[in-house]
């Protein structure tokens, strides 16, 4: 492991390694961040999201030794939605690492540039001949899913197994979310069809969409997401078991894609204000990694205009400032 770049001493005198201090710090961060939720809007395109309590709020930090620092609603499950795009990307990169054919295909079919457009935008796809800018926007995730449908015997089972491995316990699917996503996915279907017209979706669109709605409906808690992020903070090795999930350079690349593309058209602002590789989901969770130190997750359902948790962003900003966690 590379030596951490950051001192555990915080600017305002908090010591990240002191449990009582961490509890006090999380309480301060929560107090500052919670009110920001009022400026956001809960996603309303499916009942499970529309009916979520906007007051829910949780922060979880898990270090490489497994110590968990938490505050608020960290054990209440929600659908991880777009955060699942990190896990499907990891699975696709594992396949690419095993077979040269997949390696060539993967980065020809999806880029690693920030899009600067909303996560469900179609406009770039037409100009850029059906090759999505990156795997964190919906179009890119659909191409990754198409690759998984081609190269996994059972893509849903393999994805589920990967997620359970990095969480360390069983994870369920929210059937209601899965069904509702399927019924409201017209834009995603349009993207898949457009990309198919350019030859960039190879399988039956129903099979690709089935995997996409399944990944969105994986049900996890903030605590579990923080645990799940740790292998990416630990150079690709799951700290609990010592199992290598990704080779080190590949783990770094996933983190780079999260930093530059994981929060959509707010990725620049996140780099500036938070400074951590992060991935957001429309249920209001954000999963972040602090290299060599922590997996972090924050959850607060109301979103900003880019589809990122409003209070979650404030919480991450406060946390990274106070503990000097930014990678920059
Ligand atoms: O495809 C969709 O619209 C959603 N099921 C997932 C999008 C999502 O989480 C975007 N994140 N902010």
Short mmCIF file of C-alpha atoms and ligand atoms in Angstrom, two decimals:
data_model
loop_
_atom_site.label_atom_id
_atom_site.label_comp_id
_atom_site.label_asym_id
_atom_site.label_seq_id
_atom_site.Cartn_x
_atom_site.Cartn_y
_atom_site.Cartn_z
CA UNK A 1 0.00 0.00 0.00
CA UNK A 2 1.16 3.51 -0.80
CA UNK A 3 1.72 5.70 2.25
CA UNK A 4 -1.22 8.08 2.69
CA UNK A 5 -0.59 11.59 1.40
CA UNK A 6 -2.73 13.15 4.05
CA UNK A 7 -2.17 13.82 7.70
CA UNK A 8 -4.91 12.39 9.94
CA UNK A 9 -4.79 15.63 11.88
CA UNK A 10 -7.65 17.86 10.86
CA UNK A 11 -7.35 21.58 10.37
CA UNK A 12 -9.72 22.38 13.20
CA UNK A 13 -8.10 20.04 15.67
CA UNK A 14 -10.10 16.83 15.09
CA UNK A 15 -8.11 13.63 14.98
CA UNK A 16 -9.48 11.13 12.47
CA UNK A 17 -8.08 8.21 14.44
CA UNK A 18 -9.82 9.20 17.66
CA UNK A 19 -13.25 7.57 17.81
CA UNK A 20 -14.87 10.12 20.13
CA UNK A 21 -13.46 12.93 18.06
CA UNK A 22 -14.80 11.34 14.88
CA UNK A 23 -18.26 11.00 16.41
CA UNK A 24 -18.19 14.68 17.36
CA UNK A 25 -16.96 15.65 13.92
CA UNK A 26 -19.69 13.65 12.17
CA UNK A 27 -22.29 15.31 14.40
CA UNK A 28 -20.99 18.76 13.40
CA UNK A 29 -20.93 17.84 9.72
CA UNK A 30 -24.49 16.45 9.92
CA UNK A 31 -25.73 19.60 11.60
CA UNK A 32 -24.32 21.76 8.82
CA UNK A 33 -25.34 19.50 5.94
CA UNK A 34 -28.89 18.42 6.91
CA UNK A 35 -30.58 21.80 6.25
CA UNK A 36 -29.25 21.80 2.66
CA UNK A 37 -31.66 18.94 1.88
CA UNK A 38 -34.48 21.50 1.92
CA UNK A 39 -33.03 23.10 -1.22
CA UNK A 40 -33.19 19.82 -3.13
CA UNK A 41 -35.97 17.77 -4.72
CA UNK A 42 -36.57 14.06 -4.20
CA UNK A 43 -36.63 12.20 -7.54
CA UNK A 44 -40.25 11.57 -8.42
CA UNK A 45 -40.34 9.38 -11.53
CA UNK A 46 -41.08 6.19 -9.57
CA UNK A 47 -43.08 5.71 -6.33
CA UNK A 48 -40.19 4.19 -4.34
CA UNK A 49 -38.18 7.39 -4.82
CA UNK A 50 -41.12 9.81 -4.65
CA UNK A 51 -42.28 8.34 -1.33
CA UNK A 52 -38.86 8.40 0.35
CA UNK A 53 -38.64 10.53 3.49
CA UNK A 54 -36.67 13.67 2.50
CA UNK A 55 -35.49 13.99 6.10
CA UNK A 56 -33.46 10.77 5.93
CA UNK A 57 -29.79 11.52 6.38
CA UNK A 58 -26.78 9.36 7.08
CA UNK A 59 -23.00 9.36 6.84
CA UNK A 60 -20.78 6.27 7.07
CA UNK A 61 -16.98 6.11 7.00
CA UNK A 62 -15.27 2.73 7.13
CA UNK A 63 -11.51 2.51 7.40
CA UNK A 64 -9.20 -0.19 6.07
CA UNK A 65 -9.21 -2.01 9.44
CA UNK A 66 -13.01 -2.20 9.37
CA UNK A 67 -13.68 0.49 11.99
CA UNK A 68 -17.01 2.11 11.21
CA UNK A 69 -17.85 5.73 12.04
CA UNK A 70 -21.49 6.53 11.41
CA UNK A 71 -24.24 9.01 12.07
CA UNK A 72 -27.94 9.05 11.18
CA UNK A 73 -29.85 6.67 8.93
CA UNK A 74 -27.00 4.42 7.88
CA UNK A 75 -28.89 1.11 8.20
CA UNK A 76 -31.96 1.99 6.19
CA UNK A 77 -31.83 0.42 2.71
CA UNK A 78 -32.51 2.23 -0.58
CA UNK A 79 -32.01 1.34 -4.23
CA UNK A 80 -28.44 2.22 -5.15
CA UNK A 81 -29.46 3.27 -8.69
CA UNK A 82 -26.53 4.74 -10.64
CA UNK A 83 -23.97 3.88 -7.96
CA UNK A 84 -24.29 0.37 -9.40
CA UNK A 85 -22.49 1.66 -12.52
CA UNK A 86 -19.24 1.41 -10.55
CA UNK A 87 -19.84 -2.30 -9.90
CA UNK A 88 -20.83 -3.12 -13.49
CA UNK A 89 -17.72 -1.26 -14.68
CA UNK A 90 -15.57 -3.28 -12.26
CA UNK A 91 -17.11 -6.51 -13.55
CA UNK A 92 -16.51 -5.48 -17.18
CA UNK A 93 -12.89 -4.54 -16.38
CA UNK A 94 -12.42 -7.93 -14.70
CA UNK A 95 -13.65 -9.59 -17.91
CA UNK A 96 -11.38 -7.35 -20.00
CA UNK A 97 -8.42 -8.26 -17.78
CA UNK A 98 -9.11 -11.96 -18.41
CA UNK A 99 -9.47 -11.76 -22.19
CA UNK A 100 -7.66 -9.57 -24.68
CA UNK A 101 -10.65 -9.53 -27.02
CA UNK A 102 -12.83 -7.94 -24.34
CA UNK A 103 -10.03 -5.50 -23.45
CA UNK A 104 -9.88 -4.16 -27.03
CA UNK A 105 -13.64 -3.96 -27.31
CA UNK A 106 -14.31 -2.22 -23.97
CA UNK A 107 -12.53 1.10 -24.48
CA UNK A 108 -13.40 1.25 -28.19
CA UNK A 109 -17.06 1.16 -27.29
CA UNK A 110 -17.17 3.61 -24.38
CA UNK A 111 -14.94 6.60 -23.56
CA UNK A 112 -13.50 8.05 -20.35
CA UNK A 113 -14.27 11.74 -20.89
CA UNK A 114 -16.69 13.72 -18.73
CA UNK A 115 -19.85 14.43 -20.68
CA UNK A 116 -20.79 17.85 -19.28
CA UNK A 117 -24.37 16.81 -20.02
CA UNK A 118 -27.09 15.33 -17.80
CA UNK A 119 -26.81 11.61 -17.01
CA UNK A 120 -29.69 10.66 -19.29
CA UNK A 121 -28.89 12.95 -22.22
CA UNK A 122 -29.12 11.64 -25.78
CA UNK A 123 -27.55 14.56 -27.64
CA UNK A 124 -23.89 13.52 -27.70
CA UNK A 125 -24.72 10.03 -28.89
CA UNK A 126 -25.88 11.21 -32.30
CA UNK A 127 -22.82 13.43 -32.84
CA UNK A 128 -20.40 10.84 -31.54
CA UNK A 129 -21.72 7.89 -33.55
CA UNK A 130 -23.23 5.94 -30.69
CA UNK A 131 -20.09 5.83 -28.52
CA UNK A 132 -20.96 7.17 -25.05
CA UNK A 133 -18.55 9.54 -23.35
CA UNK A 134 -18.07 7.40 -20.23
CA UNK A 135 -19.45 4.41 -18.28
CA UNK A 136 -21.05 6.53 -15.53
CA UNK A 137 -23.77 8.12 -17.68
CA UNK A 138 -26.76 5.99 -18.63
CA UNK A 139 -25.66 5.41 -22.25
CA UNK A 140 -22.23 4.25 -21.11
CA UNK A 141 -23.71 1.97 -18.47
CA UNK A 142 -25.92 0.40 -21.14
CA UNK A 143 -22.89 -0.38 -23.31
CA UNK A 144 -21.12 -1.87 -20.28
CA UNK A 145 -24.24 -3.98 -19.66
CA UNK A 146 -24.25 -5.09 -23.29
CA UNK A 147 -20.61 -6.21 -22.88
CA UNK A 148 -21.56 -8.10 -19.70
CA UNK A 149 -24.50 -9.77 -21.44
CA UNK A 150 -22.04 -10.94 -24.13
CA UNK A 151 -19.30 -12.16 -21.78
CA UNK A 152 -21.02 -13.40 -18.59
CA UNK A 153 -22.95 -16.68 -18.37
CA UNK A 154 -25.34 -15.02 -15.94
CA UNK A 155 -24.60 -11.28 -15.73
CA UNK A 156 -27.14 -10.51 -13.00
CA UNK A 157 -25.84 -13.31 -10.77
CA UNK A 158 -22.21 -12.30 -11.36
CA UNK A 159 -22.96 -8.66 -10.55
CA UNK A 160 -24.89 -9.65 -7.44
CA UNK A 161 -22.04 -11.92 -6.28
CA UNK A 162 -19.47 -9.15 -6.79
CA UNK A 163 -21.53 -6.68 -4.76
CA UNK A 164 -22.06 -9.18 -1.92
CA UNK A 165 -18.35 -9.98 -1.91
CA UNK A 166 -17.35 -6.34 -1.37
CA UNK A 167 -20.17 -5.65 1.11
CA UNK A 168 -19.49 -8.83 3.09
CA UNK A 169 -23.15 -9.79 3.52
CA UNK A 170 -26.26 -10.61 1.46
CA UNK A 171 -27.78 -7.80 -0.59
CA UNK A 172 -31.38 -7.83 -1.80
CA UNK A 173 -33.13 -6.56 -4.89
CA UNK A 174 -36.05 -4.15 -4.61
CA UNK A 175 -38.56 -5.81 -6.94
CA UNK A 176 -40.84 -2.76 -6.92
CA UNK A 177 -38.01 -0.50 -8.07
CA UNK A 178 -36.96 -2.99 -10.73
CA UNK A 179 -40.46 -3.16 -12.16
CA UNK A 180 -40.98 0.61 -12.02
CA UNK A 181 -37.63 1.31 -13.69
CA UNK A 182 -38.65 -1.01 -16.50
CA UNK A 183 -41.90 0.87 -16.96
CA UNK A 184 -40.32 4.34 -17.01
CA UNK A 185 -37.20 3.65 -19.03
CA UNK A 186 -38.24 5.22 -22.34
CA UNK A 187 -35.17 7.45 -22.57
CA UNK A 188 -32.87 4.55 -21.75
CA UNK A 189 -34.61 2.44 -24.40
CA UNK A 190 -34.19 5.28 -26.89
CA UNK A 191 -30.47 5.44 -26.10
CA UNK A 192 -30.06 1.70 -26.44
CA UNK A 193 -31.84 1.75 -29.81
CA UNK A 194 -29.80 4.70 -31.07
CA UNK A 195 -26.56 3.00 -30.04
CA UNK A 196 -27.77 -0.22 -31.67
CA UNK A 197 -28.30 1.69 -34.92
CA UNK A 198 -24.58 2.60 -34.76
CA UNK A 199 -23.66 -1.02 -34.04
CA UNK A 200 -22.72 -0.33 -30.41
CA UNK A 201 -25.35 -2.57 -28.78
CA UNK A 202 -24.88 -6.17 -29.85
CA UNK A 203 -27.45 -8.09 -27.82
CA UNK A 204 -31.20 -8.12 -27.59
CA UNK A 205 -32.16 -4.77 -26.06
CA UNK A 206 -34.51 -6.48 -23.60
CA UNK A 207 -31.58 -8.46 -22.15
CA UNK A 208 -29.50 -5.30 -21.77
CA UNK A 209 -32.38 -3.39 -20.15
CA UNK A 210 -33.08 -6.31 -17.81
CA UNK A 211 -29.54 -6.06 -16.45
CA UNK A 212 -29.76 -2.26 -16.21
CA UNK A 213 -32.97 -2.23 -14.16
CA UNK A 214 -31.62 -5.04 -11.99
CA UNK A 215 -28.48 -3.11 -11.08
CA UNK A 216 -30.49 0.05 -10.31
CA UNK A 217 -32.69 -1.98 -7.92
CA UNK A 218 -29.86 -3.40 -5.79
CA UNK A 219 -30.86 -2.43 -2.27
CA UNK A 220 -28.15 -1.26 0.11
CA UNK A 221 -27.57 0.99 3.11
CA UNK A 222 -25.11 3.86 3.49
CA UNK A 223 -23.06 1.65 5.82
CA UNK A 224 -22.90 -1.09 3.18
CA UNK A 225 -21.93 1.34 0.42
CA UNK A 226 -19.08 2.68 2.54
CA UNK A 227 -17.86 -0.89 3.10
CA UNK A 228 -18.25 -1.67 -0.60
CA UNK A 229 -16.08 1.29 -1.62
CA UNK A 230 -13.10 0.11 0.39
CA UNK A 231 -11.52 -2.21 -2.17
CA UNK A 232 -11.19 0.75 -4.53
CA UNK A 233 -9.51 2.74 -1.74
CA UNK A 234 -7.19 -0.22 -1.15
CA UNK A 235 -5.67 -0.59 -4.63
CA UNK A 236 -8.19 -3.24 -5.70
CA UNK A 237 -7.90 -5.56 -2.68
CA UNK A 238 -10.93 -6.18 -0.48
CA UNK A 239 -9.52 -5.29 2.97
CA UNK A 240 -11.77 -7.65 4.95
CA UNK A 241 -10.78 -10.83 3.11
CA UNK A 242 -7.55 -9.85 1.36
CA UNK A 243 -9.05 -10.97 -1.96
CA UNK A 244 -7.87 -9.08 -5.01
CA UNK A 245 -10.89 -7.78 -6.94
CA UNK A 246 -8.94 -5.71 -9.48
CA UNK A 247 -5.27 -5.31 -10.31
CA UNK A 248 -3.88 -2.09 -8.85
CA UNK A 249 -3.63 -0.05 -12.08
CA UNK A 250 -7.17 -1.02 -13.00
CA UNK A 251 -8.51 -0.07 -9.59
CA UNK A 252 -6.86 3.33 -10.03
CA UNK A 253 -8.58 3.73 -13.40
CA UNK A 254 -12.00 3.04 -11.92
CA UNK A 255 -11.28 5.73 -9.31
CA UNK A 256 -10.24 8.14 -12.08
CA UNK A 257 -13.50 7.54 -13.97
CA UNK A 258 -15.44 8.13 -10.73
CA UNK A 259 -13.61 11.39 -10.11
CA UNK A 260 -14.04 12.76 -13.62
CA UNK A 261 -17.48 11.35 -14.49
CA UNK A 262 -19.16 9.94 -11.36
CA UNK A 263 -21.23 12.99 -10.52
CA UNK A 264 -22.19 13.84 -14.12
CA UNK A 265 -22.14 17.49 -15.13
CA UNK A 266 -21.16 18.45 -11.57
CA UNK A 267 -17.93 16.39 -11.65
CA UNK A 268 -15.78 19.53 -11.86
CA UNK A 269 -17.53 21.07 -8.89
CA UNK A 270 -17.16 17.84 -6.92
CA UNK A 271 -13.43 17.72 -7.69
CA UNK A 272 -13.16 21.34 -6.58
CA UNK A 273 -15.28 21.20 -3.43
CA UNK A 274 -14.88 17.57 -2.34
CA UNK A 275 -11.79 16.22 -4.09
CA UNK A 276 -12.67 12.52 -3.86
CA UNK A 277 -13.56 9.94 -6.51
CA UNK A 278 -17.33 9.69 -6.00
CA UNK A 279 -20.41 8.15 -7.56
CA UNK A 280 -23.95 9.36 -7.00
CA UNK A 281 -27.35 7.76 -7.46
CA UNK A 282 -30.77 9.22 -7.94
CA UNK A 283 -31.97 7.81 -4.57
CA UNK A 284 -29.71 10.40 -2.95
CA UNK A 285 -26.67 8.35 -2.00
CA UNK A 286 -23.06 9.15 -2.86
CA UNK A 287 -20.23 6.62 -2.51
CA UNK A 288 -16.69 8.06 -2.24
CA UNK A 289 -13.21 6.69 -1.78
CA UNK A 290 -10.27 8.12 0.13
CA UNK A 291 -7.21 6.29 -1.19
CA UNK A 292 -5.60 4.10 1.46
CA UNK A 293 -7.94 5.38 4.17
CA UNK A 294 -11.72 5.14 3.88
CA UNK A 295 -14.80 4.06 2.02
CA UNK A 296 -17.43 6.74 2.58
CA UNK A 297 -21.11 7.00 1.86
CA UNK A 298 -23.60 9.78 2.50
CA UNK A 299 -27.35 9.52 1.96
CA UNK A 300 -29.97 12.25 1.78
CA UNK A 301 -32.73 11.83 -0.87
CA UNK A 302 -33.30 15.43 -2.09
CA UNK A 303 -31.24 16.06 -5.24
CA UNK A 304 -29.74 19.09 -6.96
CA UNK A 305 -30.31 19.87 -10.64
CA UNK A 306 -27.52 17.48 -11.69
CA UNK A 307 -29.11 14.52 -9.88
CA UNK A 308 -26.65 14.49 -6.96
CA UNK A 309 -27.70 14.56 -3.30
CA UNK A 310 -27.83 18.18 -2.19
CA UNK A 311 -27.04 17.61 1.49
CA UNK A 312 -24.74 14.72 0.59
CA UNK A 313 -22.51 17.08 -1.33
CA UNK A 314 -22.42 19.56 1.53
CA UNK A 315 -21.60 16.74 3.96
CA UNK A 316 -18.74 15.49 1.79
CA UNK A 317 -17.38 19.00 1.44
CA UNK A 318 -17.42 19.58 5.20
CA UNK A 319 -15.93 16.17 5.90
CA UNK A 320 -13.09 16.48 3.41
CA UNK A 321 -12.26 20.01 4.56
CA UNK A 322 -12.19 19.13 8.25
CA UNK A 323 -10.23 15.90 7.84
CA UNK A 324 -8.13 17.13 4.90
CA UNK A 325 -9.20 14.16 2.81
CA UNK A 326 -9.13 15.71 -0.67
CA UNK A 327 -6.77 13.80 -2.96
CA UNK A 328 -5.45 17.10 -4.31
O1 LIG B 1 -31.77 5.24 -15.49
C1 LIG B 1 -32.27 5.95 -14.62
O2 LIG B 1 -32.84 6.97 -14.92
C2 LIG B 1 -32.16 5.60 -13.15
N1 LIG B 1 -32.70 4.36 -12.86
C3 LIG B 1 -30.76 5.68 -12.64
C4 LIG B 1 -30.24 7.02 -12.76
C5 LIG B 1 -29.43 7.55 -11.65
O3 LIG B 1 -29.33 7.06 -10.55
C6 LIG B 1 -28.82 8.82 -12.00
N2 LIG B 1 -28.22 9.41 -10.86
N3 LIG B 1 -28.19 10.39 -10.33
#
